[in-house]
mmCIF file of N, CA and C in Angstrom:
data_model
loop_
_atom_site.group_PDB
_atom_site.id
_atom_site.type_symbol
_atom_site.label_atom_id
_atom_site.label_comp_id
_atom_site.label_asym_id
_atom_site.label_seq_id
_atom_site.Cartn_x
_atom_site.Cartn_y
_atom_site.Cartn_z
ATOM 1 N N UNK A 276 -4.099 -4.402 -26.447
ATOM 2 C CA UNK A 276 -2.485 -3.641 -26.231
ATOM 3 C C UNK A 276 -2.686 -3.601 -24.705
ATOM 4 N N UNK A 277 -3.746 -3.688 -24.040
ATOM 5 C CA UNK A 277 -4.934 -3.624 -22.696
ATOM 6 C C UNK A 277 -3.403 -4.762 -22.169
ATOM 7 N N UNK A 278 -3.223 -5.784 -22.239
ATOM 8 C CA UNK A 278 -2.859 -6.354 -21.444
ATOM 9 C C UNK A 278 -0.833 -6.050 -21.422
ATOM 10 N N UNK A 279 -0.510 -5.544 -22.511
ATOM 11 C CA UNK A 279 0.561 -5.339 -22.857
ATOM 12 C C UNK A 279 0.761 -3.945 -21.723
ATOM 13 N N UNK A 280 0.034 -3.579 -21.476
ATOM 14 C CA UNK A 280 0.193 -1.773 -20.558
ATOM 15 C C UNK A 280 -0.341 -2.649 -18.885
ATOM 16 N N UNK A 281 -0.709 -3.387 -18.359
ATOM 17 C CA UNK A 281 -1.209 -3.947 -17.481
ATOM 18 C C UNK A 281 0.482 -4.759 -17.132
ATOM 19 N N UNK A 282 1.849 -4.905 -18.080
ATOM 20 C CA UNK A 282 2.147 -6.000 -18.009
ATOM 21 C C UNK A 282 3.224 -5.280 -17.949
ATOM 22 N N UNK A 283 3.187 -4.342 -18.331
ATOM 23 C CA UNK A 283 3.975 -3.105 -18.116
ATOM 24 C C UNK A 283 4.123 -2.224 -17.143
ATOM 25 N N UNK A 284 3.210 -2.482 -16.331
ATOM 26 C CA UNK A 284 3.334 -1.584 -15.724
ATOM 27 C C UNK A 284 3.792 -2.536 -14.325
ATOM 28 N N UNK A 285 3.071 -3.536 -14.542
ATOM 29 C CA UNK A 285 3.495 -4.460 -12.739
ATOM 30 C C UNK A 285 5.121 -4.732 -13.396
ATOM 31 N N UNK A 286 5.805 -4.670 -13.964
ATOM 32 C CA UNK A 286 7.162 -5.157 -13.586
ATOM 33 C C UNK A 286 7.579 -3.599 -13.628
ATOM 34 N N UNK A 287 7.174 -1.999 -14.577
ATOM 35 C CA UNK A 287 7.376 -0.558 -12.816
ATOM 36 C C UNK A 287 7.402 -0.544 -12.107
ATOM 37 N N UNK A 288 6.395 -1.016 -11.250
ATOM 38 C CA UNK A 288 5.149 -1.255 -9.838
ATOM 39 C C UNK A 288 7.016 -2.061 -9.544
ATOM 40 N N UNK A 289 6.779 -3.923 -9.865
ATOM 41 C CA UNK A 289 8.092 -4.441 -9.072
ATOM 42 C C UNK A 289 9.070 -3.817 -8.886
ATOM 43 N N UNK A 290 9.413 -3.548 -9.905
ATOM 44 C CA UNK A 290 11.291 -2.435 -9.985
ATOM 45 C C UNK A 290 11.248 -1.495 -9.492
ATOM 46 N N UNK A 291 10.701 -0.929 -9.226
ATOM 47 C CA UNK A 291 10.686 0.680 -8.336
ATOM 48 C C UNK A 291 9.882 0.274 -6.913
ATOM 49 N N UNK A 292 9.282 -1.045 -6.850
ATOM 50 C CA UNK A 292 9.742 -1.686 -4.644
ATOM 51 C C UNK A 292 11.336 -2.153 -4.674
ATOM 52 N N UNK A 293 11.688 -3.114 -6.186
ATOM 53 C CA UNK A 293 12.706 -3.409 -5.554
ATOM 54 C C UNK A 293 14.282 -2.091 -5.482
ATOM 55 N N UNK A 294 13.492 -1.329 -5.385
ATOM 56 C CA UNK A 294 14.995 0.006 -5.212
ATOM 57 C C UNK A 294 14.864 0.488 -4.486
ATOM 58 N N UNK A 295 13.597 -0.310 -3.489
ATOM 59 C CA UNK A 295 13.502 0.704 -2.213
ATOM 60 C C UNK A 295 14.239 -0.103 -1.488
ATOM 61 N N UNK A 296 14.724 0.626 -0.355
ATOM 62 C CA UNK A 296 15.945 -0.032 0.659
ATOM 63 C C UNK A 296 14.204 -0.967 1.706
ATOM 64 N N UNK A 297 14.832 -2.402 1.464
ATOM 65 C CA UNK A 297 13.514 -2.654 2.530
ATOM 66 C C UNK A 297 14.789 -3.369 3.900
ATOM 67 N N UNK A 298 13.861 -3.514 4.808
ATOM 68 C CA UNK A 298 14.638 -4.012 5.769
ATOM 69 C C UNK A 298 13.145 -4.673 7.431
ATOM 70 N N UNK A 299 13.672 -5.951 7.811
ATOM 71 C CA UNK A 299 12.197 -7.036 8.349
ATOM 72 C C UNK A 299 11.343 -5.608 9.559
ATOM 73 N N UNK A 300 10.790 -5.816 9.917
ATOM 74 C CA UNK A 300 10.107 -5.277 10.861
ATOM 75 C C UNK A 300 9.245 -5.677 11.932
ATOM 76 N N UNK A 301 9.405 -5.868 12.607
ATOM 77 C CA UNK A 301 8.415 -6.448 13.897
ATOM 78 C C UNK A 301 7.368 -5.065 14.780
ATOM 79 N N UNK A 302 7.085 -4.445 14.361
ATOM 80 C CA UNK A 302 6.088 -3.173 15.132
ATOM 81 C C UNK A 302 5.612 -2.678 14.545
ATOM 82 N N UNK A 303 4.992 -1.508 15.111
ATOM 83 C CA UNK A 303 3.666 -1.402 14.674
ATOM 84 C C UNK A 303 2.657 -1.489 13.710
ATOM 85 N N UNK A 304 2.651 -3.411 14.235
ATOM 86 C CA UNK A 304 2.135 -4.255 13.176
ATOM 87 C C UNK A 304 1.612 -4.605 11.680
ATOM 88 N N UNK A 305 2.913 -4.001 11.148
ATOM 89 C CA UNK A 305 3.441 -4.326 10.202
ATOM 90 C C UNK A 305 3.980 -5.738 9.683
ATOM 91 N N UNK A 306 3.302 -6.309 8.408
ATOM 92 C CA UNK A 306 4.270 -7.794 7.908
ATOM 93 C C UNK A 306 5.930 -7.902 8.010
ATOM 94 N N UNK A 307 6.101 -8.167 8.582
ATOM 95 C CA UNK A 307 7.877 -9.108 8.751
ATOM 96 C C UNK A 307 8.605 -8.752 7.403
ATOM 97 N N UNK A 308 8.000 -8.929 6.567
ATOM 98 C CA UNK A 308 8.225 -9.441 5.212
ATOM 99 C C UNK A 308 8.479 -8.014 4.614
ATOM 100 N N UNK A 309 7.665 -7.160 4.688
ATOM 101 C CA UNK A 309 7.374 -5.257 4.648
ATOM 102 C C UNK A 309 8.239 -4.673 5.242
ATOM 103 N N UNK A 310 8.726 -3.696 3.736
ATOM 104 C CA UNK A 310 10.234 -2.351 4.049
ATOM 105 C C UNK A 310 9.840 -2.236 5.303
ATOM 106 N N UNK A 311 11.087 -0.713 5.808
ATOM 107 C CA UNK A 311 10.177 -0.465 6.534
ATOM 108 C C UNK A 311 11.402 1.273 6.659
ATOM 109 N N UNK A 312 10.920 2.101 7.355
ATOM 110 C CA UNK A 312 12.387 3.223 6.738
ATOM 111 C C UNK A 312 12.169 4.120 8.678
ATOM 112 N N UNK A 313 13.520 4.244 8.781
ATOM 113 C CA UNK A 313 12.882 5.371 9.893
ATOM 114 C C UNK A 313 13.333 7.195 9.807
ATOM 115 N N UNK A 314 13.278 7.094 8.238
ATOM 116 C CA UNK A 314 13.889 8.382 7.818
ATOM 117 C C UNK A 314 12.098 8.965 6.307
ATOM 118 N N UNK A 315 11.100 10.246 6.930
ATOM 119 C CA UNK A 315 10.518 10.710 5.961
ATOM 120 C C UNK A 315 11.122 10.945 4.647
ATOM 121 N N UNK A 316 10.477 10.341 3.404
ATOM 122 C CA UNK A 316 11.186 11.005 1.923
ATOM 123 C C UNK A 316 11.614 11.954 1.810
ATOM 124 N N UNK A 317 12.864 12.435 1.174
ATOM 125 C CA UNK A 317 12.991 13.549 0.920
ATOM 126 C C UNK A 317 12.569 14.427 -0.135
ATOM 127 N N UNK A 318 11.967 13.441 -1.267
ATOM 128 C CA UNK A 318 11.574 13.949 -2.189
ATOM 129 C C UNK A 318 10.182 13.409 -2.612
ATOM 130 N N UNK A 319 9.169 13.962 -2.438
ATOM 131 C CA UNK A 319 7.699 14.251 -2.279
ATOM 132 C C UNK A 319 6.989 15.143 -2.622
ATOM 133 N N UNK A 320 5.944 15.436 -3.065
ATOM 134 C CA UNK A 320 4.686 16.477 -3.872
ATOM 135 C C UNK A 320 4.051 16.480 -2.361
ATOM 136 N N UNK A 321 3.336 15.623 -1.640
ATOM 137 C CA UNK A 321 2.306 16.290 -1.236
ATOM 138 C C UNK A 321 2.244 15.364 0.540
ATOM 139 N N UNK A 322 1.893 15.895 1.765
ATOM 140 C CA UNK A 322 1.560 14.688 2.581
ATOM 141 C C UNK A 322 0.299 14.768 2.695
ATOM 142 N N UNK A 323 -0.432 14.261 2.892
ATOM 143 C CA UNK A 323 -1.947 13.315 3.831
ATOM 144 C C UNK A 323 -1.953 12.897 4.652
ATOM 145 N N UNK A 324 -2.860 13.425 5.547
ATOM 146 C CA UNK A 324 -3.152 12.900 6.855
ATOM 147 C C UNK A 324 -3.981 11.872 6.553
ATOM 148 N N UNK A 325 -4.133 10.159 7.326
ATOM 149 C CA UNK A 325 -4.447 9.679 7.106
ATOM 150 C C UNK A 325 -5.192 8.240 8.296
ATOM 151 N N UNK A 326 -6.014 8.098 7.362
ATOM 152 C CA UNK A 326 -6.546 6.456 8.789
ATOM 153 C C UNK A 326 -6.273 5.705 7.832
ATOM 154 N N UNK A 327 -5.471 4.765 8.339
ATOM 155 C CA UNK A 327 -5.372 2.996 7.862
ATOM 156 C C UNK A 327 -5.727 2.061 7.660
ATOM 157 N N UNK A 328 -6.297 0.823 7.461
ATOM 158 C CA UNK A 328 -6.238 -0.416 7.547
ATOM 159 C C UNK A 328 -5.675 -1.281 7.016
ATOM 160 N N UNK A 329 -6.179 -2.585 7.223
ATOM 161 C CA UNK A 329 -5.323 -3.516 6.568
ATOM 162 C C UNK A 329 -6.267 -4.565 6.362
ATOM 163 N N UNK A 330 -5.631 -4.935 4.873
ATOM 164 C CA UNK A 330 -5.954 -6.362 4.313
ATOM 165 C C UNK A 330 -5.740 -7.586 3.413
ATOM 166 N N UNK A 331 -5.900 -8.320 3.231
ATOM 167 C CA UNK A 331 -5.182 -9.282 2.359
ATOM 168 C C UNK A 331 -5.595 -10.614 1.273
ATOM 169 N N UNK A 332 -5.524 -10.842 0.489
ATOM 170 C CA UNK A 332 -5.714 -11.095 -0.454
ATOM 171 C C UNK A 332 -6.731 -12.445 -0.286
ATOM 172 N N UNK A 333 -8.141 -12.500 -1.657
ATOM 173 C CA UNK A 333 -8.154 -13.406 -0.980
ATOM 174 C C UNK A 333 -10.173 -12.805 -0.475
ATOM 175 N N UNK A 334 -11.705 -14.334 -0.840
ATOM 176 C CA UNK A 334 -12.640 -13.690 -1.086
ATOM 177 C C UNK A 334 -12.725 -13.530 1.018
ATOM 178 N N UNK A 335 -12.231 -12.663 1.615
ATOM 179 C CA UNK A 335 -12.307 -12.683 2.922
ATOM 180 C C UNK A 335 -12.101 -11.407 2.354
ATOM 181 N N UNK A 336 -10.932 -10.650 3.068
ATOM 182 C CA UNK A 336 -11.288 -9.444 3.073
ATOM 183 C C UNK A 336 -11.312 -8.686 1.393
ATOM 184 N N UNK A 337 -11.100 -9.312 0.176
ATOM 185 C CA UNK A 337 -11.487 -8.662 -1.232
ATOM 186 C C UNK A 337 -12.463 -9.181 -1.616
ATOM 187 N N UNK A 338 -13.362 -10.025 -1.725
ATOM 188 C CA UNK A 338 -14.523 -10.656 -2.185
ATOM 189 C C UNK A 338 -14.549 -11.262 -3.648
ATOM 190 N N UNK A 339 -14.857 -11.149 -4.185
ATOM 191 C CA UNK A 339 -14.943 -11.283 -6.040
ATOM 192 C C UNK A 339 -13.919 -10.926 -5.958
ATOM 193 N N UNK A 340 -12.649 -9.709 -6.136
ATOM 194 C CA UNK A 340 -11.626 -9.947 -6.645
ATOM 195 C C UNK A 340 -10.766 -10.608 -6.037
ATOM 196 N N UNK A 341 -11.105 -11.606 -4.797
ATOM 197 C CA UNK A 341 -10.246 -12.554 -4.767
ATOM 198 C C UNK A 341 -8.380 -11.998 -4.574
ATOM 199 N N UNK A 342 -7.423 -12.445 -5.370
ATOM 200 C CA UNK A 342 -6.557 -11.939 -4.987
ATOM 201 C C UNK A 342 -5.447 -10.833 -6.299
ATOM 202 N N UNK A 343 -6.847 -9.927 -6.745
ATOM 203 C CA UNK A 343 -6.409 -8.548 -7.524
ATOM 204 C C UNK A 343 -7.266 -7.384 -7.580
ATOM 205 N N UNK A 344 -6.201 -6.388 -7.261
ATOM 206 C CA UNK A 344 -6.017 -5.884 -7.067
ATOM 207 C C UNK A 344 -7.343 -4.877 -8.254
ATOM 208 N N UNK A 345 -7.527 -3.228 -8.149
ATOM 209 C CA UNK A 345 -7.994 -3.256 -9.376
ATOM 210 C C UNK A 345 -7.731 -2.882 -10.703
ATOM 211 N N UNK A 346 -6.245 -2.802 -10.830
ATOM 212 C CA UNK A 346 -5.670 -2.467 -11.963
ATOM 213 C C UNK A 346 -5.577 -3.751 -12.300
ATOM 214 N N UNK A 347 -5.630 -5.097 -11.635
ATOM 215 C CA UNK A 347 -5.537 -6.415 -12.197
ATOM 216 C C UNK A 347 -3.804 -7.163 -11.794
ATOM 217 N N UNK A 348 -3.112 -6.716 -11.054
ATOM 218 C CA UNK A 348 -2.219 -6.552 -10.168
ATOM 219 C C UNK A 348 -2.326 -8.991 -8.844
ATOM 220 N N UNK A 349 -1.664 -8.425 -8.385
ATOM 221 C CA UNK A 349 -1.693 -9.921 -7.294
ATOM 222 C C UNK A 349 -1.659 -8.942 -6.501
ATOM 223 N N UNK A 350 -2.268 -8.689 -5.000
ATOM 224 C CA UNK A 350 -2.729 -8.122 -3.257
ATOM 225 C C UNK A 350 -1.517 -8.919 -3.101
ATOM 226 N N UNK A 351 -1.055 -7.598 -2.821
ATOM 227 C CA UNK A 351 0.494 -8.781 -1.775
ATOM 228 C C UNK A 351 0.902 -7.307 -1.444
ATOM 229 N N UNK A 352 1.634 -7.567 -0.506
ATOM 230 C CA UNK A 352 2.786 -6.343 0.894
ATOM 231 C C UNK A 352 2.994 -5.521 0.199
ATOM 232 N N UNK A 353 3.496 -3.644 0.199
ATOM 233 C CA UNK A 353 3.268 -3.051 -0.674
ATOM 234 C C UNK A 353 2.275 -2.514 -1.793
ATOM 235 N N UNK A 354 1.192 -3.123 -1.725
ATOM 236 C CA UNK A 354 -0.101 -2.698 -2.378
ATOM 237 C C UNK A 354 -0.678 -1.566 -1.915
ATOM 238 N N UNK A 355 -1.165 -0.546 -1.388
ATOM 239 C CA UNK A 355 -1.798 0.445 -1.421
ATOM 240 C C UNK A 355 -3.431 0.708 -1.780
ATOM 241 N N UNK A 356 -5.128 0.084 -1.020
ATOM 242 C CA UNK A 356 -5.792 0.770 -1.372
ATOM 243 C C UNK A 356 -6.055 2.212 -1.599
ATOM 244 N N UNK A 357 -5.999 3.492 -2.246
ATOM 245 C CA UNK A 357 -5.885 4.669 -2.038
ATOM 246 C C UNK A 357 -8.110 5.350 -2.737
ATOM 247 N N UNK A 358 -8.171 6.525 -2.332
ATOM 248 C CA UNK A 358 -9.440 6.360 -3.439
ATOM 249 C C UNK A 358 -9.073 7.802 -4.450
ATOM 250 N N UNK A 359 -8.932 6.825 -5.983
ATOM 251 C CA UNK A 359 -8.629 7.217 -6.505
ATOM 252 C C UNK A 359 -9.242 9.040 -7.167
ATOM 253 N N UNK A 360 -9.442 9.548 -6.357
ATOM 254 C CA UNK A 360 -10.022 11.122 -6.508
ATOM 255 C C UNK A 360 -8.584 11.662 -5.358
ATOM 256 N N UNK A 361 -8.840 11.073 -4.924
ATOM 257 C CA UNK A 361 -7.510 11.831 -4.169
ATOM 258 C C UNK A 361 -6.177 11.424 -4.082
ATOM 259 N N UNK A 362 -5.770 9.858 -4.343
ATOM 260 C CA UNK A 362 -4.309 9.538 -5.039
ATOM 261 C C UNK A 362 -4.464 8.704 -6.547
ATOM 262 N N UNK A 363 -3.621 9.379 -7.346
ATOM 263 C CA UNK A 363 -4.170 8.205 -8.548
ATOM 264 C C UNK A 363 -3.440 7.451 -8.967
ATOM 265 N N UNK A 364 -4.222 5.656 -8.413
ATOM 266 C CA UNK A 364 -3.569 4.626 -8.589
ATOM 267 C C UNK A 364 -2.483 5.035 -9.998
ATOM 268 N N UNK A 365 -1.884 4.131 -9.621
ATOM 269 C CA UNK A 365 0.490 3.981 -9.853
ATOM 270 C C UNK A 365 1.259 5.286 -9.264
ATOM 271 N N UNK A 366 0.496 5.679 -8.164
ATOM 272 C CA UNK A 366 1.143 6.699 -7.872
ATOM 273 C C UNK A 366 2.333 6.295 -6.287
ATOM 274 N N UNK A 367 2.936 6.462 -5.940
ATOM 275 C CA UNK A 367 4.363 5.736 -5.183
ATOM 276 C C UNK A 367 4.341 6.483 -3.875
ATOM 277 N N UNK A 368 3.744 5.320 -3.079
ATOM 278 C CA UNK A 368 3.863 6.296 -1.618
ATOM 279 C C UNK A 368 4.665 6.040 -0.602
ATOM 280 N N UNK A 369 4.881 6.638 0.483
ATOM 281 C CA UNK A 369 5.592 5.801 1.346
ATOM 282 C C UNK A 369 4.663 6.663 3.277
ATOM 283 N N UNK A 370 4.505 5.135 3.694
ATOM 284 C CA UNK A 370 3.185 5.176 4.480
ATOM 285 C C UNK A 370 4.364 5.791 5.566
ATOM 286 N N UNK A 371 4.462 6.754 6.881
ATOM 287 C CA UNK A 371 4.856 7.119 8.039
ATOM 288 C C UNK A 371 3.842 6.215 9.345
ATOM 289 N N UNK A 372 4.354 5.239 10.179
ATOM 290 C CA UNK A 372 2.597 5.356 11.182
ATOM 291 C C UNK A 372 4.202 6.006 12.224
ATOM 292 N N UNK A 373 2.240 5.737 12.983
ATOM 293 C CA UNK A 373 2.942 7.410 14.403
ATOM 294 C C UNK A 373 3.885 7.145 15.347
ATOM 295 N N UNK A 374 4.334 5.349 15.171
ATOM 296 C CA UNK A 374 5.988 4.911 15.744
ATOM 297 C C UNK A 374 7.111 5.481 15.605
ATOM 298 N N UNK A 375 7.094 6.286 14.441
ATOM 299 C CA UNK A 375 8.127 7.563 13.536
ATOM 300 C C UNK A 375 8.696 5.773 12.161
ATOM 301 N N UNK A 376 8.241 4.601 12.329
ATOM 302 C CA UNK A 376 8.612 4.262 11.368
ATOM 303 C C UNK A 376 7.886 4.224 9.546
ATOM 304 N N UNK A 377 7.704 3.435 9.173
ATOM 305 C CA UNK A 377 6.781 3.508 7.722
ATOM 306 C C UNK A 377 7.542 2.191 6.093
ATOM 307 N N UNK A 378 6.872 2.040 5.533
ATOM 308 C CA UNK A 378 6.864 1.320 4.065
ATOM 309 C C UNK A 378 6.521 2.464 3.016
ATOM 310 N N UNK A 379 7.543 1.854 2.049
ATOM 311 C CA UNK A 379 6.744 2.423 0.973
ATOM 312 C C UNK A 379 6.140 0.666 0.211
ATOM 313 N N UNK A 380 5.124 1.539 -1.102
ATOM 314 C CA UNK A 380 4.427 1.035 -1.460
ATOM 315 C C UNK A 380 3.681 2.176 -2.952
ATOM 316 N N UNK A 381 2.805 1.257 -3.500
ATOM 317 C CA UNK A 381 1.806 1.213 -4.602
ATOM 318 C C UNK A 381 1.279 1.499 -4.663
ATOM 319 N N UNK A 382 -0.200 2.379 -5.274
ATOM 320 C CA UNK A 382 -0.846 2.869 -4.968
ATOM 321 C C UNK A 382 -1.970 1.832 -6.135
ATOM 322 N N UNK A 383 -2.557 0.620 -6.437
ATOM 323 C CA UNK A 383 -3.102 -0.118 -7.091
ATOM 324 C C UNK A 383 -4.312 -1.193 -6.704
ATOM 325 N N UNK A 384 -5.282 -1.083 -5.761
ATOM 326 C CA UNK A 384 -6.464 -0.845 -5.681
ATOM 327 C C UNK A 384 -6.728 0.148 -4.929
ATOM 328 N N UNK A 385 -8.255 -0.045 -4.550
ATOM 329 C CA UNK A 385 -9.200 0.637 -4.660
ATOM 330 C C UNK A 385 -10.371 -0.203 -3.481
ATOM 331 N N UNK A 386 -11.504 0.605 -2.592
ATOM 332 C CA UNK A 386 -11.936 -0.072 -1.610
ATOM 333 C C UNK A 386 -13.777 0.503 -1.235
ATOM 334 N N UNK A 387 -14.359 -0.073 -1.363
ATOM 335 C CA UNK A 387 -16.177 0.287 -1.451
ATOM 336 C C UNK A 387 -15.606 1.396 -0.559
ATOM 337 N N UNK A 388 -15.122 1.160 1.015
ATOM 338 C CA UNK A 388 -15.021 2.222 2.401
ATOM 339 C C UNK A 388 -13.425 2.568 2.664
ATOM 340 N N UNK A 389 -13.187 2.667 1.095
ATOM 341 C CA UNK A 389 -11.661 3.580 1.589
ATOM 342 C C UNK A 389 -12.323 4.943 0.563
ATOM 343 N N UNK A 390 -12.729 5.876 1.209
ATOM 344 C CA UNK A 390 -13.159 7.177 0.127
ATOM 345 C C UNK A 390 -12.345 8.325 0.882
ATOM 346 N N UNK A 391 -11.752 8.749 0.536
ATOM 347 C CA UNK A 391 -11.067 9.983 1.265
ATOM 348 C C UNK A 391 -10.002 10.483 1.424
ATOM 349 N N UNK A 392 -9.398 10.253 2.370
ATOM 350 C CA UNK A 392 -7.802 10.183 3.733
ATOM 351 C C UNK A 392 -8.478 9.219 4.685
ATOM 352 N N UNK A 393 -8.336 8.409 3.696
ATOM 353 C CA UNK A 393 -8.965 6.749 3.907
ATOM 354 C C UNK A 393 -7.734 5.748 2.985
ATOM 355 N N UNK A 394 -7.014 4.509 4.072
ATOM 356 C CA UNK A 394 -6.757 3.752 3.052
ATOM 357 C C UNK A 394 -6.309 3.255 3.764
ATOM 358 N N UNK A 395 -6.177 1.213 2.288
ATOM 359 C CA UNK A 395 -6.207 -0.150 3.184
ATOM 360 C C UNK A 395 -4.783 -0.045 2.205
ATOM 361 N N UNK A 396 -3.764 -0.891 3.292
ATOM 362 C CA UNK A 396 -2.665 -1.869 3.080
ATOM 363 C C UNK A 396 -2.854 -3.013 2.388
ATOM 364 N N UNK A 397 -1.814 -3.955 2.015
ATOM 365 C CA UNK A 397 -1.914 -4.631 2.153
ATOM 366 C C UNK A 397 -1.172 -5.824 2.364
ATOM 367 N N UNK A 398 -2.128 -6.977 2.923
ATOM 368 C CA UNK A 398 -0.733 -7.885 4.247
ATOM 369 C C UNK A 398 -1.125 -8.980 3.096
ATOM 370 N N UNK A 399 0.363 -10.591 3.989
ATOM 371 C CA UNK A 399 -0.516 -11.932 3.197
ATOM 372 C C UNK A 399 -1.377 -12.481 3.760
ATOM 373 N N UNK A 400 -1.741 -11.708 5.195
ATOM 374 C CA UNK A 400 -2.538 -12.727 5.766
ATOM 375 C C UNK A 400 -3.607 -11.854 6.263
ATOM 376 N N UNK A 401 -5.307 -12.770 6.875
ATOM 377 C CA UNK A 401 -5.798 -11.863 7.256
ATOM 378 C C UNK A 401 -5.502 -11.245 8.934
ATOM 379 N N UNK A 402 -5.049 -12.629 9.254
ATOM 380 C CA UNK A 402 -3.967 -11.911 10.896
ATOM 381 C C UNK A 402 -3.348 -11.132 11.082
ATOM 382 N N UNK A 403 -2.410 -11.093 10.115
ATOM 383 C CA UNK A 403 -2.342 -9.566 10.117
ATOM 384 C C UNK A 403 -2.600 -8.268 9.775
ATOM 385 N N UNK A 404 -3.383 -8.678 8.597
ATOM 386 C CA UNK A 404 -4.547 -7.269 8.909
ATOM 387 C C UNK A 404 -5.713 -7.164 9.792
ATOM 388 N N UNK A 405 -6.034 -7.876 10.533
ATOM 389 C CA UNK A 405 -6.396 -7.678 12.119
ATOM 390 C C UNK A 405 -6.023 -7.207 12.777
ATOM 391 N N UNK A 406 -4.167 -7.865 12.747
ATOM 392 C CA UNK A 406 -3.262 -6.830 13.675
ATOM 393 C C UNK A 406 -3.316 -5.986 13.412
ATOM 394 N N UNK A 407 -2.644 -5.215 12.177
ATOM 395 C CA UNK A 407 -2.809 -3.621 12.008
ATOM 396 C C UNK A 407 -3.849 -3.210 13.220
ATOM 397 N N UNK A 408 -5.230 -3.240 12.632
ATOM 398 C CA UNK A 408 -6.120 -2.668 13.371
ATOM 399 C C UNK A 408 -6.133 -1.464 12.428
ATOM 400 N N UNK A 409 -6.047 -0.641 13.310
ATOM 401 C CA UNK A 409 -6.812 0.671 12.531
ATOM 402 C C UNK A 409 -5.741 1.784 12.764
ATOM 403 N N UNK A 410 -5.282 2.428 12.232
ATOM 404 C CA UNK A 410 -3.963 3.159 12.694
ATOM 405 C C UNK A 410 -4.023 4.970 11.535
ATOM 406 N N UNK A 411 -3.512 5.826 12.251
ATOM 407 C CA UNK A 411 -3.264 7.438 11.895
ATOM 408 C C UNK A 411 -1.895 7.343 11.615
ATOM 409 N N UNK A 412 -1.369 7.328 9.772
ATOM 410 C CA UNK A 412 -0.596 7.654 9.585
ATOM 411 C C UNK A 412 -0.516 8.741 8.359
ATOM 412 N N UNK A 413 0.347 9.491 8.499
ATOM 413 C CA UNK A 413 1.253 9.920 7.245
ATOM 414 C C UNK A 413 1.681 9.566 5.864
ATOM 415 N N UNK A 414 0.843 9.909 4.945
ATOM 416 C CA UNK A 414 0.776 9.014 3.431
ATOM 417 C C UNK A 414 1.566 10.203 3.026
ATOM 418 N N UNK A 415 2.993 10.235 1.737
ATOM 419 C CA UNK A 415 3.636 11.128 1.393
ATOM 420 C C UNK A 415 3.793 10.535 0.187
ATOM 421 N N UNK A 416 2.693 11.518 -0.509
ATOM 422 C CA UNK A 416 2.715 11.489 -2.532
ATOM 423 C C UNK A 416 4.136 10.931 -2.919
ATOM 424 N N UNK A 417 5.159 10.192 -3.452
ATOM 425 C CA UNK A 417 6.084 11.110 -3.845
ATOM 426 C C UNK A 417 6.458 10.831 -5.134
ATOM 427 N N UNK A 418 7.467 12.158 -5.606
ATOM 428 C CA UNK A 418 7.096 12.424 -7.173
ATOM 429 C C UNK A 418 8.561 11.236 -7.830
#
């Protein structure tokens, strides 16, 4: 039953991300294969000010978990690591960067240093994660 739930969750997550409008991004230190938007979402429950960092799949950034998230899905762009006491796992999010651009993602991971209003955004490579650096962001918790 657990595997069926994980598969169903993965399918729903992928479908939700596929419905988002994705366009190329070259600035804000975000992977060019991730999607951006220039408008804040209209349907959200809450907005949090947060500090964002980035990480990549594999042991360099993700230790013994390698390419897997906390819920068992693959680490990939669009995955956001959160403190589940602040943002429940499975929550759809919109991350707005200081330059006004933003991206949609889903809270699928946690991290040892991800406490309180801190998030970690998955990238494809360690180089992209380093380039992202540390940024102040607004996190929209979507309905």
